[in-house]
C-alpha atoms as a printed R data frame, in Angstrom:
    type eleno elety resid chain resno       x       y       z
1   ATOM     1    CA   GLN     A     1 120.148 109.466 169.546
2   ATOM     2    CA   SER     A     2 120.712 105.762 171.659
3   ATOM     3    CA   PHE     A     3 123.731 103.785 172.683
4   ATOM     4    CA   LYS     A     4 123.696 100.288 172.534
5   ATOM     5    CA   LEU     A     5 126.614  98.763 175.997
6   ATOM     6    CA   LEU     A     6 127.340  95.470 174.264
7   ATOM     7    CA   GLY     A     7 125.524  95.527 171.304
8   ATOM     8    CA   PHE     A     8 121.704  95.142 172.980
9   ATOM     9    CA   LEU     A     9 120.981  96.493 175.826
10  ATOM    10    CA   ASP     A    10 120.318  99.918 174.528
11  ATOM    11    CA   VAL     A    11 120.656 102.681 177.398
12  ATOM    12    CA   LYS     A    12 119.175 105.632 176.323
13  ATOM    13    CA   SER     A    13 115.446 103.633 176.504
14  ATOM    14    CA   VAL     A    14 115.787 100.894 180.033
15  ATOM    15    CA   PRO     A    15 116.049 101.951 182.535
16  ATOM    16    CA   CYS     A    16 118.519 102.683 184.729
17  ATOM    17    CA   SER     A    17 120.501 101.854 182.808
18  ATOM    18    CA   ARG     A    18 122.726 105.160 182.025
19  ATOM    19    CA   GLU     A    19 122.979 105.904 185.861
20  ATOM    20    CA   SER     A    20 124.197 102.603 186.468
21  ATOM    21    CA   VAL     A    21 126.817 102.475 183.635
22  ATOM    22    CA   LEU     A    22 128.307 105.858 184.103
23  ATOM    23    CA   TYR     A    23 128.179 105.043 187.992
24  ATOM    24    CA   GLY     A    24 129.996 101.820 187.052
25  ATOM    25    CA   SER     A    25 132.815 103.467 184.895
26  ATOM    26    CA   VAL     A    26 132.600 105.807 188.422
27  ATOM    27    CA   GLY     A    27 133.354 102.468 190.697
28  ATOM    28    CA   SER     A    28 136.304 101.192 188.182
29  ATOM    29    CA   LEU     A    29 137.664 104.187 187.914
30  ATOM    30    CA   VAL     A    30 138.227 105.111 191.847
31  ATOM    31    CA   VAL     A    31 138.934 100.980 192.361
32  ATOM    32    CA   GLY     A    32 140.926 100.167 189.631
33  ATOM    33    CA   LEU     A    33 143.590 104.155 190.939
34  ATOM    34    CA   GLY     A    34 143.047 102.573 194.175
35  ATOM    35    CA   HIS     A    35 145.053  99.222 194.290
36  ATOM    36    CA   PHE     A    36 146.976 100.722 191.756
37  ATOM    37    CA   LEU     A    37 148.572 103.937 194.399
38  ATOM    38    CA   ALA     A    38 148.507 100.846 196.733
39  ATOM    39    CA   THR     A    39 150.316  97.914 194.396
40  ATOM    40    CA   SER     A    40 151.888  99.536 192.037
41  ATOM    41    CA   ARG     A    41 150.945  96.584 189.973
42  ATOM    42    CA   VAL     A    42 149.306  97.518 186.456
43  ATOM    43    CA   ARG     A    43 147.660  94.441 185.916
44  ATOM    44    CA   ARG     A    44 146.090  94.017 188.741
45  ATOM    45    CA   SER     A    45 145.046  97.267 188.955
46  ATOM    46    CA   CYS     A    46 143.564  96.620 185.751
47  ATOM    47    CA   ASP     A    47 141.694  93.566 187.113
48  ATOM    48    CA   PHE     A    48 140.412  95.412 189.854
49  ATOM    49    CA   ALA     A    49 139.103  98.254 187.833
50  ATOM    50    CA   VAL     A    50 137.135  95.413 186.645
51  ATOM    51    CA   GLY     A    51 135.404  93.847 189.085
52  ATOM    52    CA   GLY     A    52 134.826  97.096 190.628
53  ATOM    53    CA   PHE     A    53 133.254  98.409 187.301
54  ATOM    54    CA   ILE     A    54 131.057  94.354 187.735
55  ATOM    55    CA   CYS     A    55 130.193  95.455 191.020
56  ATOM    56    CA   THR     A    56 129.254  98.923 191.467
57  ATOM    57    CA   MET     A    57 127.498  99.085 187.931
58  ATOM    58    CA   LEU     A    58 125.012  95.892 189.376
59  ATOM    59    CA   GLY     A    59 124.933  96.792 192.478
60  ATOM    60    CA   TYR     A    60 123.005 100.169 191.132
61  ATOM    61    CA   TRP     A    61 121.760  98.736 188.593
62  ATOM    62    CA   PHE     A    62 119.932  96.677 191.601
63  ATOM    63    CA   TYR     A    63 118.809  99.502 194.094
64  ATOM    64    CA   CYS     A    64 117.266 102.143 191.400
65  ATOM    65    CA   ARG     A    65 115.213  99.321 189.582
66  ATOM    66    CA   TYR     A    66 113.466  98.114 193.360
67  ATOM    67    CA   ASN     A    67 113.143 101.985 193.885
68  ATOM    68    CA   LEU     A    68 111.789 102.264 190.374
69  ATOM    69    CA   ALA     A    69 109.526  98.655 191.302
70  ATOM    70    CA   GLN     A    70 108.788 101.111 194.673
71  ATOM    71    CA   HIS     A    71 107.566 103.715 192.894
72  ATOM    72    CA   ARG     A    72 105.582 102.848 190.199
73  ATOM    73    CA   ILE     A    73 103.725 101.042 193.357
74  ATOM    74    CA   ARG     A    74 103.046 104.189 195.482
75  ATOM    75    CA   GLN     A    75 101.941 106.150 191.702
76  ATOM    76    CA   ARG     A    76  98.881 103.180 191.042
77  ATOM    77    CA   MET     A    77  98.052 103.250 194.275
78  ATOM    78    CA   LEU     A    78  97.417 106.587 194.699
79  ATOM    79    CA   LYS     A    79  96.182 106.215 190.546
80  ATOM    80    CA   GLU     A    80  93.624 103.943 193.149
81  ATOM    81    CA   GLY     A    81  93.474 106.107 195.454
82  ATOM    82    CA   MET     A    82  92.571 109.255 193.651
83  ATOM    83    CA   ARG     A    83  89.789 106.920 191.061
84  ATOM    84    CA   ASN     A    84  87.326 105.626 194.873
85  ATOM    85    CA   LYS     A    85  87.711 109.398 196.262
86  ATOM    86    CA   ILE     A    86  86.061 110.671 191.926
87  ATOM    87    CA   LEU     A    87  83.629 107.612 192.146
88  ATOM    88    CA   PHE     A    88  82.512 107.509 195.871
89  ATOM    89    CA   GLU     A    89  82.452 111.293 197.126
90  ATOM    90    CA   GLY     A    90  78.476 111.844 198.070
91  ATOM    91    CA   SER     A    91  77.728 108.528 198.284
92  ATOM    92    CA   SER     A    92  76.907 105.962 200.862
93  ATOM    93    CA   LEU     A    93  80.378 104.731 200.457
94  ATOM    94    CA   ASP     A    94  82.224 107.364 200.873
95  ATOM    95    CA   PRO     A    95  84.274 107.265 204.279
96  ATOM    96    CA   GLU     A    96  84.475 111.150 205.309
97  ATOM    97    CA   ARG     A    97  80.400 111.224 204.921
98  ATOM    98    CA   LYS     A    98  80.208 108.244 207.222
99  ATOM    99    CA   GLN     A    99  82.595 109.874 210.010
100 ATOM   100    CA   THR     A   100  80.818 113.584 209.951
101 ATOM   101    CA   VAL     A   101  77.121 111.827 209.994
102 ATOM   102    CA   ASN     A   102  77.889 109.274 213.071
103 ATOM   103    CA   GLU     A   103  79.337 112.890 214.908
104 ATOM   104    CA   GLY     A   104  76.548 114.540 213.834
105 ATOM   105    CA   SER     A   105  74.005 111.389 215.920
106 ATOM   106    CA   ASN     A   106  76.905 112.043 218.901
107 ATOM   107    CA   SER     A   107  76.366 115.285 219.705
C-alpha cells in the first residue's frame, strides 16, 4: 500500500522520501525531548520538535537526492563505457589495441 504524506507526496514511489520522513521523525523526537529535558517547557519543546523534523527531513532529502544523482551519473558513464568497449573492441579505434601495437613496434 502507498502512504501519502500531506495528501500528495507518495512516500513509497518518490526516491528518498521514505528515509527522509523516518530520519525527520527521529530528529524531531531527539530535538523535542532534548529541549524538554533541558528547559521543561512543553509548548516550546513542541515547536523545537517541529523545527527539528523539518530541518532533519530537508537535510537528509538533499543529501540523499545528491547521492542518487551521482549514482545515476556513474551508472550512465559505466553503461556508455561498456557499450563503447563492445562497439570498438578489435577495431582500429580500440585504445587497448593501440597500446599493444605501439609496444610491439618499440621492441
